[in-house]
XYZ file of C-alpha atoms in Angstrom:
362
model
C -5.138 175.699 0.093
C -6.457 174.720 -3.335
C -6.487 170.958 -3.790
C -6.210 169.525 -7.273
C -4.672 166.090 -6.727
C -4.609 163.667 -3.803
C -2.764 160.424 -3.216
C -4.078 157.334 -1.448
C -2.204 154.313 -0.102
C -2.921 151.223 1.995
C -0.252 150.209 4.512
C 0.328 147.409 7.005
C -1.596 144.146 7.000
C -4.490 143.723 4.607
C -8.069 143.473 5.828
C -11.581 143.376 4.400
C -12.851 146.832 3.469
C -9.671 148.387 2.087
C -11.029 148.418 -1.452
C -14.290 149.912 -0.191
C -12.337 152.846 1.295
C -10.347 153.333 -1.922
C -13.601 153.328 -3.892
C -15.177 155.886 -1.571
C -12.129 158.165 -1.663
C -11.958 158.087 -5.463
C -15.672 158.621 -6.020
C -16.022 161.426 -3.469
C -12.847 163.183 -4.651
C -13.837 163.100 -8.324
C -17.607 163.531 -8.102
C -17.734 166.147 -5.344
C -14.521 168.101 -5.925
C -13.158 167.269 -9.372
C -9.803 166.209 -7.904
C -7.407 163.745 -9.485
C -6.606 160.695 -7.390
C -3.240 158.944 -7.502
C -3.071 155.387 -6.218
C 0.222 154.503 -4.526
C 1.245 150.859 -4.693
C 2.435 148.704 -1.787
C 2.174 151.263 0.966
C 4.912 153.825 1.453
C 7.250 151.841 -0.808
C 5.322 153.295 -3.735
C 6.501 156.754 -2.724
C 10.140 155.694 -2.590
C 10.655 153.538 -5.652
C 9.822 154.935 -9.127
C 6.932 153.702 -11.251
C 4.752 152.628 -8.331
C 1.873 155.082 -8.721
C -1.066 155.368 -11.096
C -4.099 157.549 -11.581
C -7.362 156.097 -10.311
C -10.548 156.830 -12.216
C -14.174 155.988 -11.573
C -13.773 153.006 -13.881
C -10.871 151.705 -11.786
C -12.996 151.443 -8.648
C -16.081 149.987 -10.256
C -17.096 146.763 -8.478
C -14.691 147.226 -5.563
C -17.249 147.508 -2.759
C -17.600 143.750 -2.045
C -14.048 142.844 -3.012
C -11.556 141.862 -0.327
C -7.894 142.836 -0.254
C -6.557 146.026 -1.827
C -6.019 146.799 -5.497
C -3.061 148.974 -4.507
C -1.201 146.261 -2.635
C 0.213 146.703 0.852
C 3.222 145.869 2.999
C 4.199 146.164 6.643
C 7.918 146.495 5.826
C 8.049 149.792 3.940
C 8.849 152.295 6.677
C 10.514 155.219 4.832
C 12.237 156.338 8.053
C 14.024 152.963 8.257
C 13.982 151.715 4.675
C 15.837 148.559 3.697
C 17.720 148.646 0.404
C 20.294 146.391 -1.238
C 23.346 148.232 -2.625
C 26.212 146.256 -4.220
C 24.826 143.052 -2.775
C 24.665 144.424 0.760
C 21.496 145.395 2.603
C 21.483 148.788 4.279
C 18.890 150.621 6.350
C 18.526 154.343 5.756
C 16.141 157.256 6.158
C 14.263 157.665 2.863
C 11.687 160.104 4.208
C 13.245 162.989 2.273
C 12.702 160.993 -0.947
C 9.041 160.526 -0.046
C 8.540 164.249 0.556
C 10.366 165.052 -2.672
C 8.328 162.592 -4.744
C 5.057 163.878 -3.297
C 6.085 167.369 -4.407
C 7.160 166.192 -7.854
C 3.762 164.566 -8.384
C 1.962 167.752 -7.310
C 0.152 165.729 -4.665
C -1.686 168.178 -2.413
C -2.914 165.640 0.160
C -1.909 162.104 1.138
C -4.662 159.804 2.417
C -3.135 156.986 4.468
C -5.326 153.942 5.174
C -3.658 151.909 7.890
C -3.284 150.798 11.476
C -1.099 152.192 14.227
C 2.155 151.519 12.347
C 1.134 153.147 9.084
C -0.562 156.042 10.836
C 2.541 156.623 12.988
C 4.555 156.927 9.774
C 1.890 159.274 8.415
C 2.240 161.401 11.540
C 6.014 161.593 11.082
C 5.510 162.675 7.468
C 3.019 165.295 8.611
C 5.713 166.723 10.864
C 7.880 167.069 7.737
C 5.177 169.174 6.122
C 3.193 166.555 4.188
C -0.580 167.255 4.339
C -1.850 163.911 5.661
C -5.318 162.543 6.410
C -5.687 159.136 8.069
C -8.242 156.321 7.844
C -8.085 153.735 10.681
C -7.765 150.140 9.533
C -7.098 146.958 11.477
C -8.876 143.708 12.205
C -7.352 143.934 15.698
C -9.564 146.918 16.643
C -6.726 148.314 18.774
C -6.641 151.930 17.572
C -7.651 154.520 20.152
C -10.286 157.244 19.722
C -12.427 155.204 17.342
C -15.099 152.851 18.649
C -14.268 150.359 15.948
C -11.985 150.026 12.933
C -13.189 148.610 9.640
C -12.114 145.010 9.089
C -12.820 143.988 12.671
C -16.445 143.026 12.064
C -15.565 140.748 9.136
C -12.739 139.079 11.068
C -15.154 138.598 13.963
C -17.711 136.966 11.671
C -15.051 134.601 10.316
C -13.897 133.601 13.802
C -17.449 133.124 15.073
C -18.347 130.972 12.077
C -15.307 128.774 12.753
C -16.249 128.377 16.417
C -19.790 127.380 15.400
C -18.329 124.697 13.132
C -16.031 123.375 15.836
C -18.839 123.035 18.355
C -20.382 120.090 16.515
C -17.175 118.116 16.085
C -16.086 118.880 19.667
C -19.384 117.581 20.996
C -19.353 114.511 18.755
C -15.874 113.414 19.853
C -15.987 114.716 23.449
C -12.913 116.840 22.834
C -11.450 120.139 23.905
C -11.253 122.365 20.851
C -8.717 125.211 20.873
C -9.253 128.075 18.428
C -6.372 130.555 18.000
C -7.378 133.944 16.605
C -5.450 137.073 15.638
C -5.376 140.379 17.486
C -1.712 140.990 18.320
C -1.589 142.435 21.851
C -5.327 143.106 22.055
C -8.021 140.558 22.857
C -10.933 142.105 20.992
C -11.361 139.352 18.380
C -11.023 136.576 20.970
C -13.409 138.215 23.427
C -16.118 139.095 20.913
C -15.946 135.833 18.947
C -15.801 133.833 22.161
C -18.972 135.486 23.377
C -20.704 135.203 19.993
C -19.610 131.586 19.533
C -20.420 130.317 23.011
C -16.861 129.585 24.137
C -16.231 128.081 27.559
C -12.777 129.619 28.004
C -11.448 132.862 26.483
C -7.773 133.731 26.796
C -6.704 137.293 26.015
C -3.457 139.261 26.383
C -4.982 141.603 28.949
C -5.681 138.785 31.453
C -2.802 136.361 32.183
C -3.958 132.769 32.573
C -2.906 129.508 34.211
C -3.308 126.126 32.577
C -4.520 124.778 35.909
C -7.486 127.182 35.825
C -8.319 126.134 32.250
C -8.225 122.464 33.211
C -10.357 123.143 36.264
C -12.996 124.656 33.976
C -12.847 121.672 31.612
C -13.194 119.204 34.514
C -16.042 121.205 36.069
C -17.941 121.061 32.794
C -17.331 117.318 32.658
C -18.803 116.913 36.141
C -21.936 118.695 34.981
C -22.339 116.463 31.940
C -20.639 118.578 29.280
C -18.095 116.257 27.681
C -16.524 118.897 25.434
C -15.141 122.418 25.787
C -14.376 125.287 23.418
C -11.327 127.425 24.206
C -10.743 130.630 22.207
C -7.163 131.908 22.448
C -5.865 135.285 21.303
C -2.475 134.920 19.634
C -0.979 137.389 22.117
C -2.236 135.663 25.267
C 0.398 134.689 27.846
C 0.413 132.726 31.111
C 0.873 134.332 34.499
C 4.562 135.192 34.776
C 5.203 133.872 31.259
C 5.854 135.276 27.807
C 3.994 135.427 24.520
C 4.711 132.787 21.879
C 6.156 133.896 18.540
C 6.429 132.112 15.213
C 9.143 134.605 14.328
C 10.702 137.125 16.696
C 11.634 139.635 14.002
C 15.280 139.141 13.111
C 16.478 140.910 9.970
C 13.694 142.435 7.889
C 11.031 140.129 9.265
C 8.235 141.576 11.351
C 7.713 139.842 14.729
C 4.865 137.379 14.277
C 2.851 135.956 17.139
C 1.487 132.431 16.966
C 1.628 129.003 18.534
C 0.185 129.688 21.969
C -2.874 127.465 21.384
C -0.738 124.491 20.409
C 1.374 124.909 23.541
C -1.660 125.159 25.813
C -3.361 122.272 24.034
C -0.511 119.901 24.866
C -0.656 120.978 28.500
C -4.429 120.487 28.695
C -4.028 116.874 27.548
C -1.638 116.246 30.434
C -3.584 118.002 33.186
C -7.127 117.050 32.173
C -6.732 113.808 30.250
C -9.054 115.207 27.569
C -8.324 114.711 23.902
C -7.509 118.156 22.527
C -7.353 119.588 19.021
C -6.047 122.971 17.866
C -7.294 125.117 14.979
C -5.351 128.249 14.007
C -7.485 130.563 11.871
C -4.567 132.749 10.783
C -5.039 134.770 7.623
C -8.540 133.442 7.026
C -9.529 136.327 9.284
C -7.957 138.853 6.915
C -9.426 137.575 3.679
C -12.679 137.513 1.828
C -15.499 139.922 1.162
C -16.181 142.526 3.865
C -19.338 142.290 5.939
C -22.181 144.747 5.362
C -21.101 146.668 8.469
C -17.510 146.965 7.235
C -18.627 148.008 3.743
C -20.704 150.821 5.194
C -18.067 151.904 7.730
C -15.297 151.829 5.117
C -17.451 153.901 2.764
C -18.238 156.421 5.495
C -14.563 156.646 6.438
C -13.484 157.152 2.819
C -15.945 159.928 2.066
C -15.277 161.562 5.448
C -11.528 161.526 4.722
C -12.151 163.468 1.507
C -14.322 165.985 3.375
C -11.621 166.299 6.037
C -9.011 166.997 3.355
C -11.255 169.607 1.744
C -11.639 171.306 5.145
C -7.872 171.344 5.691
C -7.962 168.897 8.592
C -4.426 167.639 8.024
C -2.730 165.583 10.704
C -6.098 164.072 11.652
C -7.809 160.760 11.016
C -11.486 159.971 10.727
C -13.020 157.987 13.589
C -16.330 156.421 14.579
C -17.573 157.741 17.913
C -21.089 156.670 18.753
C -23.029 157.040 15.525
C -20.951 159.882 14.097
C -17.762 160.055 12.040
C -15.485 162.687 13.569
C -11.897 163.896 13.040
C -9.322 163.143 15.755
C -5.589 163.947 15.907
C -3.511 161.067 14.536
C -0.980 161.569 17.321
C -3.624 160.980 19.983
C -4.989 157.936 18.171
C -1.646 156.108 17.964
C -0.183 157.209 21.306
C -1.742 154.478 23.469
C -3.200 151.286 21.922
C -6.793 150.398 22.766
C -6.927 147.268 24.919
C -9.687 145.203 26.486
C -10.513 146.462 29.987
C -10.261 143.446 32.343
C -12.813 145.185 34.568
C -15.041 146.252 31.693
C -18.616 145.306 30.871
C -17.694 142.854 28.097
C -15.460 140.826 30.391
C -18.065 140.977 33.158
C -20.715 139.719 30.730
C -18.526 136.704 29.942
C -17.902 136.045 33.638
C -21.629 136.232 34.364
C -22.138 133.491 31.780
C -19.611 131.259 33.519
C -16.904 131.759 30.902
C -13.400 131.345 32.293
C -10.475 133.627 31.471
C -8.014 131.136 32.915
C -7.702 132.963 36.210
């Protein structure tokens, strides 16, 4: 298959390193192969609605390496297989995938590079089954994609969370308080576990290990008995108590995407009652998604972007690039999105935390 033009889009939530991937894709495609690169705006929506694409040149990606966000825009609501559209004042949901395939053909786009997490890559897989030549690049701060040791964006989010925990240590110690830090991660506890270890947390609550407030309070009181008048509790947004449910800011009615959040505030109020300790809650939220990518994420994003172009040149459609050990390798997208990557409650990272006396609320 002779490739002359490729498309690239960023889907799902934004994260640091997206622009670095776009830059790498554009530079490798143009400099190594002489291909044209078409940037698609706002995820898959740019392949449905007219006027949402533009050619990307070397000048367009100049200076993108340290820049956060994505110059193409992104959305987590543009699923072409269940696309929302308003007709005569009424919103309908319909399958627009045929429009996407048609528009890709009309633009003479030989390959589509999809930079996204499990949702965007699942859509990419469905398009591949309709005959679209697709190559995937794994992106998510949650680090929950299988078959890759790490996704770009995770390291920067981890740095942000760790920095916040460092800051909270001093004020927690000064006021003898319990400080709760709620971090992102959806149904995976990678950010909470890693930042909790890096930041010296006393309690780490993750979705993979149900907790009890009584166990958290017991840890706080035990620290008090040993002279530590403050405690740091890192909470993953998807954590839930034993026999209980996750806490949502929005459960996903209408077009809204279900959004976790609020668990730290709920636990904080309970800690005040059961321990008598003054408790404060900090929710990091989208701070973890923003800003300039770390050096690690810049390098990984660059490696992923250039590897995606090589994969396209080799005809590796239906695959995504992945980091395994020290090497970037192709893996089937279907295998990568089939089962999310979760923290192993019996794994070495959890055991390391337990050896340090960190409680998981058990």
